[in-house]
Short mmCIF file of C-alpha atoms and ligand atoms in Angstrom, two decimals:
data_model
loop_
_atom_site.label_atom_id
_atom_site.label_comp_id
_atom_site.label_asym_id
_atom_site.label_seq_id
_atom_site.Cartn_x
_atom_site.Cartn_y
_atom_site.Cartn_z
CA MET A 121 -18.04 19.98 2.84
CA ASN A 122 -16.37 23.22 4.00
CA PRO A 123 -17.06 26.32 1.84
CA THR A 124 -14.30 27.57 -0.32
CA GLN A 125 -14.80 31.10 0.61
CA VAL A 126 -17.06 32.93 3.03
CA SER A 127 -17.83 36.73 2.70
CA VAL A 128 -18.71 38.75 5.98
CA ILE A 129 -20.43 41.98 5.10
CA GLY A 130 -19.93 44.49 7.81
CA LEU A 131 -16.74 44.48 9.75
CA GLY A 132 -17.78 45.89 13.03
CA TYR A 133 -18.01 44.51 16.62
CA ILE A 134 -19.64 41.29 15.21
CA GLY A 135 -18.55 40.95 11.68
CA LEU A 136 -14.83 41.28 12.24
CA PRO A 137 -14.47 38.65 14.96
CA THR A 138 -16.84 36.28 13.02
CA ALA A 139 -14.63 36.73 9.89
CA ALA A 140 -11.42 36.19 11.91
CA VAL A 141 -12.64 33.08 13.73
CA ILE A 142 -13.91 31.48 10.45
CA ALA A 143 -10.55 32.36 8.79
CA SER A 144 -8.70 30.90 11.77
CA ARG A 145 -10.24 27.50 10.91
CA GLY A 146 -8.38 27.72 7.59
CA ILE A 147 -11.35 28.99 5.28
CA LYS A 148 -10.67 31.86 3.06
CA VAL A 149 -12.69 34.84 4.11
CA CYS A 150 -13.32 38.16 2.40
CA GLY A 151 -14.50 40.75 4.86
CA VAL A 152 -16.43 43.67 3.22
CA ASP A 153 -16.99 47.07 4.67
CA VAL A 154 -17.99 50.53 3.32
CA SER A 155 -15.07 52.20 5.25
CA ARG A 156 -11.77 52.44 3.32
CA GLU A 157 -10.01 53.14 6.69
CA THR A 158 -11.36 49.92 8.10
CA ILE A 159 -10.38 47.84 5.08
CA GLU A 160 -6.84 49.28 4.99
CA THR A 161 -6.45 48.91 8.84
CA ILE A 162 -7.48 45.06 8.63
CA ASN A 163 -5.44 44.44 5.50
CA LYS A 164 -2.39 45.70 7.57
CA GLY A 165 -3.22 42.93 10.15
CA GLU A 166 -4.53 45.53 12.63
CA ILE A 167 -8.05 46.20 14.13
CA HIS A 168 -10.10 49.37 14.58
CA ILE A 169 -12.05 48.26 17.68
CA VAL A 170 -11.13 47.12 21.23
CA GLU A 171 -11.86 43.52 21.98
CA PRO A 172 -9.61 41.23 23.99
CA ASP A 173 -7.25 39.08 21.80
CA LEU A 174 -8.96 40.03 18.63
CA ASP A 175 -5.86 41.69 17.30
CA ILE A 176 -3.94 38.34 17.72
CA VAL A 177 -6.61 36.34 15.62
CA VAL A 178 -6.89 39.10 12.94
CA ARG A 179 -3.07 39.53 12.57
CA GLY A 180 -2.75 35.65 12.30
CA ALA A 181 -5.40 35.35 9.65
CA VAL A 182 -4.26 38.26 7.60
CA MET A 183 -0.58 36.97 7.74
CA THR A 184 -1.61 33.54 6.53
CA GLU A 185 -3.61 35.19 3.93
CA THR A 186 -6.84 33.50 5.00
CA LEU A 187 -8.58 36.87 5.83
CA ARG A 188 -8.72 39.75 3.51
CA ALA A 189 -10.81 42.87 3.55
CA SER A 190 -12.44 44.58 0.48
CA LEU A 191 -14.64 47.60 -0.27
CA THR A 192 -16.67 45.36 -2.73
CA ALA A 193 -18.27 41.84 -2.59
CA GLU A 194 -16.59 39.05 -4.19
CA PRO A 195 -18.16 35.62 -5.44
CA SER A 196 -18.27 33.26 -2.39
CA ASP A 197 -20.14 30.33 -1.31
CA VAL A 198 -21.57 31.93 1.92
CA PHE A 199 -22.44 35.62 2.84
CA ILE A 200 -22.83 36.51 6.30
CA VAL A 201 -24.55 39.95 6.80
CA ALA A 202 -23.36 41.68 10.00
CA VAL A 203 -24.35 45.19 9.51
CA PRO A 204 -26.11 47.73 12.02
CA THR A 205 -29.80 47.79 12.36
CA PRO A 206 -30.51 51.14 14.17
CA PHE A 207 -33.94 52.67 14.80
CA THR A 208 -35.19 55.78 13.14
CA GLU A 209 -36.16 58.97 15.14
CA ASP A 210 -39.76 57.52 15.68
CA ARG A 211 -38.15 54.29 16.88
CA GLN A 212 -39.00 52.12 13.87
CA PRO A 213 -36.34 49.64 12.73
CA ASP A 214 -34.06 50.99 10.04
CA LEU A 215 -33.21 48.14 7.81
CA SER A 216 -31.34 50.36 5.12
CA TYR A 217 -27.95 48.90 5.93
CA ILE A 218 -29.28 45.38 5.32
CA GLU A 219 -30.82 46.37 2.06
CA SER A 220 -27.70 48.05 0.66
CA ALA A 221 -25.62 45.03 1.86
CA ALA A 222 -27.97 42.86 -0.13
CA ARG A 223 -27.81 45.05 -3.22
CA GLY A 224 -23.93 45.02 -2.87
CA PHE A 225 -23.53 41.29 -2.93
CA ALA A 226 -26.54 40.25 -5.02
CA SER A 227 -24.67 40.68 -8.32
CA VAL A 228 -21.94 38.04 -7.40
CA LEU A 229 -24.58 35.43 -6.15
CA LYS A 230 -24.77 32.09 -7.77
CA LYS A 231 -26.85 28.95 -7.55
CA GLY A 232 -26.10 27.09 -4.44
CA ASP A 233 -24.81 30.03 -2.23
CA LEU A 234 -25.94 30.41 1.34
CA VAL A 235 -26.87 33.88 2.72
CA ILE A 236 -27.03 34.37 6.54
CA LEU A 237 -28.50 37.48 8.36
CA GLU A 238 -26.68 37.88 11.69
CA SER A 239 -27.84 41.51 12.30
CA THR A 240 -30.46 41.81 15.13
CA SER A 241 -33.60 42.23 13.10
CA PRO A 242 -37.35 42.79 13.61
CA VAL A 243 -39.64 39.84 12.75
CA GLY A 244 -39.90 39.54 8.96
CA ALA A 245 -36.52 41.03 8.06
CA THR A 246 -35.05 37.87 6.70
CA GLU A 247 -38.02 37.68 4.34
CA LYS A 248 -37.49 41.06 3.25
CA LEU A 249 -33.80 40.40 2.65
CA CYS A 250 -34.92 37.53 0.31
CA GLN A 251 -37.12 39.92 -1.49
CA TRP A 252 -34.30 42.56 -1.93
CA ILE A 253 -32.02 39.80 -3.43
CA ALA A 254 -34.91 38.42 -5.53
CA ASP A 255 -35.52 42.13 -6.94
CA ALA A 256 -31.85 42.56 -7.73
CA ARG A 257 -31.58 39.01 -9.21
CA PRO A 258 -34.81 37.93 -10.89
CA ASP A 259 -32.90 35.00 -12.57
CA LEU A 260 -32.45 33.43 -9.11
CA LYS A 261 -35.14 31.57 -7.14
CA LEU A 262 -35.19 32.66 -3.41
CA PRO A 263 -36.61 30.42 -0.75
CA HIS A 264 -39.39 32.72 0.44
CA ALA A 265 -41.15 32.36 -2.79
CA HIS A 266 -39.76 28.97 -4.05
CA ALA A 267 -39.52 26.74 -0.93
CA GLY A 268 -39.05 23.57 -2.72
CA ASP A 269 -36.56 24.44 -5.46
CA ALA A 270 -34.79 27.66 -4.35
CA ASP A 271 -31.50 28.32 -5.88
CA ILE A 272 -30.21 30.25 -2.74
CA ALA A 273 -30.50 29.32 0.93
CA VAL A 274 -31.47 31.98 3.49
CA ALA A 275 -31.30 31.96 7.15
CA HIS A 276 -31.23 34.15 10.29
CA CYS A 277 -28.70 33.41 12.95
CA PRO A 278 -28.78 36.21 15.40
CA GLU A 279 -25.28 37.04 17.05
CA ARG A 280 -25.42 36.67 20.89
CA VAL A 281 -21.97 37.47 22.12
CA LEU A 282 -21.15 39.77 25.03
CA PRO A 283 -18.64 42.62 24.06
CA GLY A 284 -15.55 41.97 25.96
CA TYR A 285 -15.89 38.15 25.73
CA VAL A 286 -16.65 37.96 21.98
CA LEU A 287 -14.02 35.41 20.90
CA GLN A 288 -14.95 32.93 23.65
CA GLU A 289 -18.63 33.44 23.13
CA LEU A 290 -18.53 33.10 19.39
CA VAL A 291 -17.25 29.58 19.80
CA ALA A 292 -19.00 28.41 23.17
CA ASN A 293 -22.42 29.91 22.86
CA ASP A 294 -25.36 28.04 21.45
CA ARG A 295 -26.70 29.34 18.21
CA ILE A 296 -30.31 29.85 17.14
CA ILE A 297 -30.63 29.25 13.50
CA GLY A 298 -33.77 30.20 11.80
CA GLY A 299 -34.20 29.01 8.11
CA ILE A 300 -36.64 30.58 5.69
CA THR A 301 -37.19 26.75 5.08
CA PRO A 302 -35.98 23.70 7.11
CA HIS A 303 -33.27 23.07 4.39
CA CYS A 304 -31.99 26.69 4.80
CA ALA A 305 -31.55 26.22 8.45
CA GLU A 306 -29.59 22.74 7.79
CA ARG A 307 -27.29 24.62 5.37
CA ALA A 308 -26.65 27.40 7.87
CA ARG A 309 -25.94 24.84 10.72
CA ASP A 310 -23.33 23.22 8.49
CA LEU A 311 -21.46 26.37 8.33
CA TYR A 312 -21.75 27.23 12.00
CA LYS A 313 -20.67 23.70 13.03
CA ILE A 314 -17.15 24.68 11.60
CA PHE A 315 -16.47 26.92 14.55
CA VAL A 316 -19.28 26.75 17.15
CA LYS A 317 -18.84 24.25 20.07
CA GLY A 318 -22.29 25.19 21.59
CA GLU A 319 -25.50 23.55 20.34
CA CYS A 320 -26.98 24.79 17.05
CA LEU A 321 -30.79 24.88 17.47
CA LEU A 322 -32.84 24.97 14.35
CA THR A 323 -36.11 26.85 13.97
CA THR A 324 -37.89 29.29 11.56
CA ALA A 325 -36.46 32.70 10.70
CA ARG A 326 -39.28 34.49 12.38
CA THR A 327 -38.87 32.65 15.59
CA ALA A 328 -34.96 33.22 15.50
CA GLU A 329 -35.65 36.95 14.94
CA MET A 330 -38.17 37.19 17.81
CA ALA A 331 -35.71 35.10 20.17
CA LYS A 332 -32.98 37.59 19.80
CA LEU A 333 -35.25 40.53 20.48
CA THR A 334 -36.60 38.63 23.43
CA GLU A 335 -33.26 37.89 24.97
CA ASN A 336 -32.34 41.55 25.08
CA ALA A 337 -35.78 42.81 26.10
CA PHE A 338 -35.61 40.32 29.09
CA ARG A 339 -32.30 41.87 30.18
CA ASP A 340 -33.60 45.41 29.74
CA VAL A 341 -36.62 44.74 31.80
CA ASN A 342 -34.52 43.30 34.58
CA ILE A 343 -31.96 46.17 34.47
CA ALA A 344 -35.04 48.59 34.53
CA PHE A 345 -36.18 46.84 37.83
CA ALA A 346 -32.81 47.58 39.39
CA ASN A 347 -32.72 51.04 38.10
CA GLU A 348 -36.41 51.70 39.40
CA LEU A 349 -35.17 50.39 42.76
CA SER A 350 -32.18 52.78 42.80
CA LEU A 351 -34.50 55.80 42.26
CA ILE A 352 -36.78 54.62 45.02
CA CYS A 353 -33.87 53.98 47.41
CA ASP A 354 -32.40 57.51 46.55
CA ASP A 355 -35.79 59.04 47.88
CA SER A 356 -35.84 56.72 51.00
CA ASP A 357 -32.22 57.08 52.05
CA ILE A 358 -31.52 53.42 51.50
CA ASP A 359 -28.19 52.19 49.99
CA VAL A 360 -29.56 50.34 46.94
CA TRP A 361 -26.39 48.18 46.58
CA GLU A 362 -26.67 46.86 50.16
CA LEU A 363 -30.41 46.21 49.59
CA ILE A 364 -29.84 44.19 46.38
CA ARG A 365 -27.01 42.24 47.99
CA LEU A 366 -29.36 41.22 50.85
CA ALA A 367 -32.43 40.52 48.60
CA ASN A 368 -30.27 38.46 46.37
CA LEU A 369 -29.47 36.07 49.23
CA HIS A 370 -33.14 34.80 48.73
CA PRO A 371 -32.68 31.62 46.66
CA ARG A 372 -35.19 32.72 43.95
CA VAL A 373 -34.08 36.43 43.67
CA ASN A 374 -31.42 37.66 41.36
CA ILE A 375 -31.67 41.32 40.89
CA LEU A 376 -29.12 42.89 38.47
CA ASN A 377 -27.18 46.10 38.92
CA PRO A 378 -28.45 49.55 38.76
CA GLY A 379 -26.39 51.94 36.76
CA PRO A 380 -26.19 55.29 34.87
CA GLY A 381 -28.62 53.99 32.26
CA VAL A 382 -28.55 51.25 29.49
CA GLY A 383 -26.23 51.68 26.60
CA GLY A 384 -24.81 49.92 23.75
CA HIS A 385 -26.28 49.26 20.42
CA CYS A 386 -28.29 46.19 21.48
CA ILE A 387 -30.28 46.37 24.68
CA ALA A 388 -31.08 50.17 24.32
CA VAL A 389 -32.37 49.45 20.86
CA ASP A 390 -33.79 45.91 20.25
CA PRO A 391 -36.74 46.09 22.62
CA TRP A 392 -38.14 48.98 20.56
CA PHE A 393 -38.38 46.49 17.65
CA ILE A 394 -40.88 44.52 19.71
CA VAL A 395 -42.71 47.50 20.78
CA SER A 396 -43.03 49.11 17.36
CA SER A 397 -44.43 45.81 16.05
CA ASN A 398 -47.13 45.67 18.79
CA PRO A 399 -47.34 48.81 20.86
CA GLU A 400 -50.59 47.92 22.47
CA LYS A 401 -49.41 44.60 23.90
CA ALA A 402 -45.73 45.51 24.63
CA ARG A 403 -46.40 47.62 27.56
CA LEU A 404 -43.87 46.31 30.11
CA ILE A 405 -41.21 46.16 27.54
CA GLN A 406 -41.83 49.96 26.68
CA THR A 407 -41.94 51.00 30.33
CA ALA A 408 -38.65 49.30 30.92
CA ARG A 409 -37.08 51.21 28.03
CA GLU A 410 -38.54 54.35 29.43
CA VAL A 411 -37.26 53.84 32.94
CA ASN A 412 -33.71 52.96 31.66
CA ASP A 413 -33.70 55.95 29.39
CA SER A 414 -34.72 58.46 32.14
CA LYS A 415 -31.77 57.19 34.31
CA PRO A 416 -29.01 59.51 33.00
CA VAL A 417 -31.34 62.58 33.82
CA HIS A 418 -31.47 61.56 37.34
CA VAL A 419 -27.73 61.18 37.49
CA VAL A 420 -27.20 64.63 36.01
CA GLU A 421 -29.47 66.10 38.66
CA LYS A 422 -27.51 64.25 41.44
CA VAL A 423 -24.24 65.47 40.07
CA ALA A 424 -25.50 69.04 39.60
CA ALA A 425 -26.59 68.99 43.28
CA ALA A 426 -23.13 67.81 44.45
CA ALA A 427 -21.51 70.48 42.14
CA ASP A 428 -23.59 73.24 43.86
CA GLN A 429 -21.61 72.71 47.08
CA PHE A 430 -18.62 74.38 45.30
CA LYS A 431 -18.02 77.87 44.08
CA GLU A 432 -15.89 76.61 41.08
CA PRO A 433 -16.89 72.92 40.46
CA VAL A 434 -14.69 70.77 38.61
CA ILE A 435 -16.28 67.30 37.80
CA ALA A 436 -14.47 64.27 36.89
CA CYS A 437 -16.59 61.90 35.00
CA LEU A 438 -14.86 58.43 35.21
CA GLY A 439 -15.81 56.47 32.02
CA LEU A 440 -17.41 57.24 28.80
CA ALA A 441 -18.01 53.69 27.24
CA PHE A 442 -21.33 52.15 27.60
CA LYS A 443 -19.97 49.49 29.97
CA ALA A 444 -16.74 48.25 31.69
CA ASP A 445 -13.52 47.49 29.90
CA ILE A 446 -14.52 48.21 26.22
CA ASP A 447 -14.09 51.26 24.12
CA ASP A 448 -17.55 51.25 22.70
CA LEU A 449 -19.34 54.71 23.00
CA ARG A 450 -22.51 53.82 21.13
CA GLU A 451 -25.65 54.85 22.98
CA SER A 452 -23.56 55.37 26.04
CA PRO A 453 -25.28 56.84 29.02
CA ALA A 454 -21.98 58.01 30.41
CA MET A 455 -21.42 60.03 27.28
CA GLU A 456 -24.96 61.51 27.46
CA ILE A 457 -24.42 62.48 31.09
CA CYS A 458 -21.00 64.14 30.45
CA ARG A 459 -22.43 66.11 27.50
CA GLU A 460 -25.34 67.18 29.47
CA LEU A 461 -23.35 68.32 32.35
CA ALA A 462 -21.09 70.38 30.08
CA ARG A 463 -24.23 71.74 28.25
CA ARG A 464 -25.88 72.79 31.47
CA ASP A 465 -22.81 74.65 32.68
CA THR A 466 -22.71 72.68 35.84
CA GLY A 467 -19.00 73.17 36.28
CA GLN A 468 -15.93 72.27 34.30
CA VAL A 469 -16.31 68.77 33.14
CA LEU A 470 -13.23 66.45 32.82
CA ALA A 471 -13.83 63.04 31.26
CA VAL A 472 -11.60 59.97 31.73
CA GLU A 473 -11.81 57.04 29.37
CA PRO A 474 -8.76 54.81 29.52
CA ASN A 475 -9.80 52.85 26.54
CA ILE A 476 -9.77 55.61 23.97
CA SER A 477 -7.01 58.08 23.10
CA ALA A 478 -9.20 60.70 21.49
CA LEU A 479 -12.97 61.38 21.21
CA PRO A 480 -14.17 59.83 17.79
CA GLU A 481 -15.25 62.46 15.12
CA ALA A 482 -18.82 62.17 15.87
CA TYR A 483 -18.20 63.43 19.52
CA SER A 484 -15.43 65.94 18.70
CA ALA A 485 -17.51 68.86 19.30
CA ALA A 486 -18.26 67.69 22.93
CA GLU A 487 -17.71 70.59 25.32
CA PHE A 488 -15.77 68.65 27.91
CA GLU A 489 -12.08 67.83 28.11
CA LEU A 490 -10.85 64.34 27.82
CA THR A 491 -7.96 63.73 30.24
CA SER A 492 -6.01 61.14 32.32
CA LEU A 493 -7.20 59.64 35.47
CA ASP A 494 -4.29 61.22 37.44
CA ASP A 495 -4.88 64.75 35.99
CA ALA A 496 -8.63 64.53 36.59
CA LEU A 497 -8.26 63.57 40.22
CA LYS A 498 -5.68 66.35 40.88
CA ARG A 499 -8.06 68.90 39.44
CA ALA A 500 -11.54 67.73 40.43
CA ASN A 501 -13.70 68.42 43.54
CA VAL A 502 -16.57 66.14 42.39
CA VAL A 503 -15.98 62.66 41.09
CA VAL A 504 -18.68 60.76 39.24
CA ILE A 505 -18.17 57.06 38.56
CA LEU A 506 -19.91 56.28 35.30
CA VAL A 507 -18.27 53.04 34.15
CA ASP A 508 -16.83 50.19 36.39
CA HIS A 509 -13.66 49.86 34.22
CA ALA A 510 -10.84 47.80 35.98
CA GLU A 511 -8.75 51.03 36.17
CA PHE A 512 -11.40 52.60 38.43
CA ARG A 513 -12.16 49.54 40.38
CA ALA A 514 -8.44 49.48 41.26
CA LEU A 515 -8.38 53.18 42.35
CA ASP A 516 -6.95 53.84 45.79
CA ARG A 517 -10.04 55.13 47.61
CA SER A 518 -7.95 57.39 49.84
CA ARG A 519 -7.54 59.58 46.66
CA LEU A 520 -11.16 60.53 46.78
CA ASP A 521 -11.14 61.37 50.49
CA GLN A 522 -11.30 65.16 49.84
CA MET A 523 -14.02 64.93 47.08
CA VAL A 524 -17.69 64.54 46.84
CA THR A 525 -18.52 61.38 44.96
CA VAL A 526 -21.55 60.16 42.93
CA ASP A 527 -21.04 56.42 42.30
CA THR A 528 -23.47 55.12 39.76
CA ARG A 529 -21.90 51.67 39.51
CA GLY A 530 -21.58 50.81 43.24
CA ILE A 531 -17.76 50.26 43.12
CA LEU A 532 -16.75 52.62 45.95
N1 SAJ B 243 -26.18 47.06 32.62
C1 SAJ B 243 -26.65 47.49 33.79
N2 SAJ B 243 -26.80 46.60 34.79
C2 SAJ B 243 -26.53 45.34 34.72
C3 SAJ B 243 -26.09 44.84 33.41
C4 SAJ B 243 -25.88 45.78 32.39
O1 SAJ B 243 -26.89 48.74 33.98
O2 SAJ B 243 -26.77 44.63 35.72
C5 SAJ B 243 -25.99 47.86 31.46
C6 SAJ B 243 -24.52 47.98 30.95
O3 SAJ B 243 -23.69 48.91 31.70
C7 SAJ B 243 -24.60 48.51 29.53
C8 SAJ B 243 -26.06 47.90 29.22
O4 SAJ B 243 -26.69 47.56 30.38
O5 SAJ B 243 -24.78 49.98 29.49
C9 SAJ B 243 -25.89 46.59 28.32
O6 SAJ B 243 -24.78 45.87 28.62
P1 SAJ B 243 -24.91 44.20 28.82
O7 SAJ B 243 -23.70 43.74 29.27
O8 SAJ B 243 -26.12 43.86 29.51
O9 SAJ B 243 -25.28 43.75 27.30
P2 SAJ B 243 -24.49 44.13 25.94
O10 SAJ B 243 -25.32 45.25 25.14
O11 SAJ B 243 -23.01 44.41 25.98
O12 SAJ B 243 -24.88 42.79 25.13
C10 SAJ B 243 -26.03 42.14 25.03
C11 SAJ B 243 -25.98 40.76 25.44
N3 SAJ B 243 -27.36 40.20 25.58
C12 SAJ B 243 -27.84 39.57 26.77
O13 SAJ B 243 -27.14 39.58 27.69
C13 SAJ B 243 -29.28 39.11 26.65
C14 SAJ B 243 -25.27 40.03 24.38
O14 SAJ B 243 -25.30 38.61 24.67
C15 SAJ B 243 -25.84 40.30 23.02
O15 SAJ B 243 -25.03 39.64 22.03
C16 SAJ B 243 -25.84 41.73 22.74
O16 SAJ B 243 -26.57 42.43 23.70
C17 SAJ B 243 -26.25 42.08 21.35
O17 SAJ B 243 -25.37 42.15 20.47
O18 SAJ B 243 -27.41 41.90 21.18
#
């Protein structure tokens, strides 16, 4: 039987599309967020993030009154938690957003409800979530302590969608569903079956937590390999892009792309959750993180050397987002590089980011100018490709003829 109402806690890059897709299946969805601005935007049928086609789905769901956003949690049959899980300064997982989300909806929980944690989490976080709920609601039996006769079902179902393809992947991807008990996993599967066309694979909460971390650590290690190659090639006067193209012709070799570093809120963060839980054994995973984190410094040095050729260097940095065709600046190496170039006084730094109209507040003190592609190309003598956005891939190469270029994405 379909739930009467689903609540999605956290209306960011994962929560909002999830809420909208469930609402598009005719189920009433209450989206909960701590930001009044986000709530007001969504309730107008608009969105606060860039994700292809999401605006259409949200507008449709709000107009048909299946989706509503609110600052406070309401009674529902299902609560999906999709809040951030950053790390602290010493690279330990920070679960405070999950804890405060749990305290926020615990008061409206009733017997028979299902709670799903979608946020990427270190192993053991779903059990902690159970305990936070139990602390707030001693009248309810949670499955970590009452396997046989729990009042609430709790499961971890990590999100696995790729920014830029979220709406397709939410429906098409297989889902790993880890229950605190097998019954919890079955309850969560019934929910996902409403909108997921991929397979729903049931396991324990701990395995599901580790599976998500493993997927992102796998990608991080592979990108680190490509980034390490790019550093070696720079020293050996070899074109890394040509090298990788040739090596990838081998039937069992598939090297990823080097870049300016690894950004985003997932791959640059999640491997640390494995490292922090077992630093002695997670040696390769830690080294990969360090290789990828060191890449922006190498790019800055390369750009500084290029700028040195000019008396008055004007550096156009193309792209600020953490990857192509999105607006997300979180942990973006491009942003880090622009800021460092400006900080070092390497020259005048112009940044071009076609997916944003202004720098978000957190970056408003940045010492560089945000401008259009046309303006930047008119003024610059050094051009740095930091993101392979469609606008830059389509650039007429002859416009760069008179300039020194540093291409971190291999698009020129
Ligand atoms: N990058 C490279 N070279 C590559 C591929 C990526 O430098 O060959 C860089 C990107 O430019 C970006 C970073 O890595 O800065 C991460 O980009 P991504 O496209 O690899 O991944 P995300 O962070 O957008 O999404 C990942 C996905 N995980 C995997 O592919 C294993 C996605 O499926 C997850 O849902 C998401 O993390 C998440 O939320 O965890």
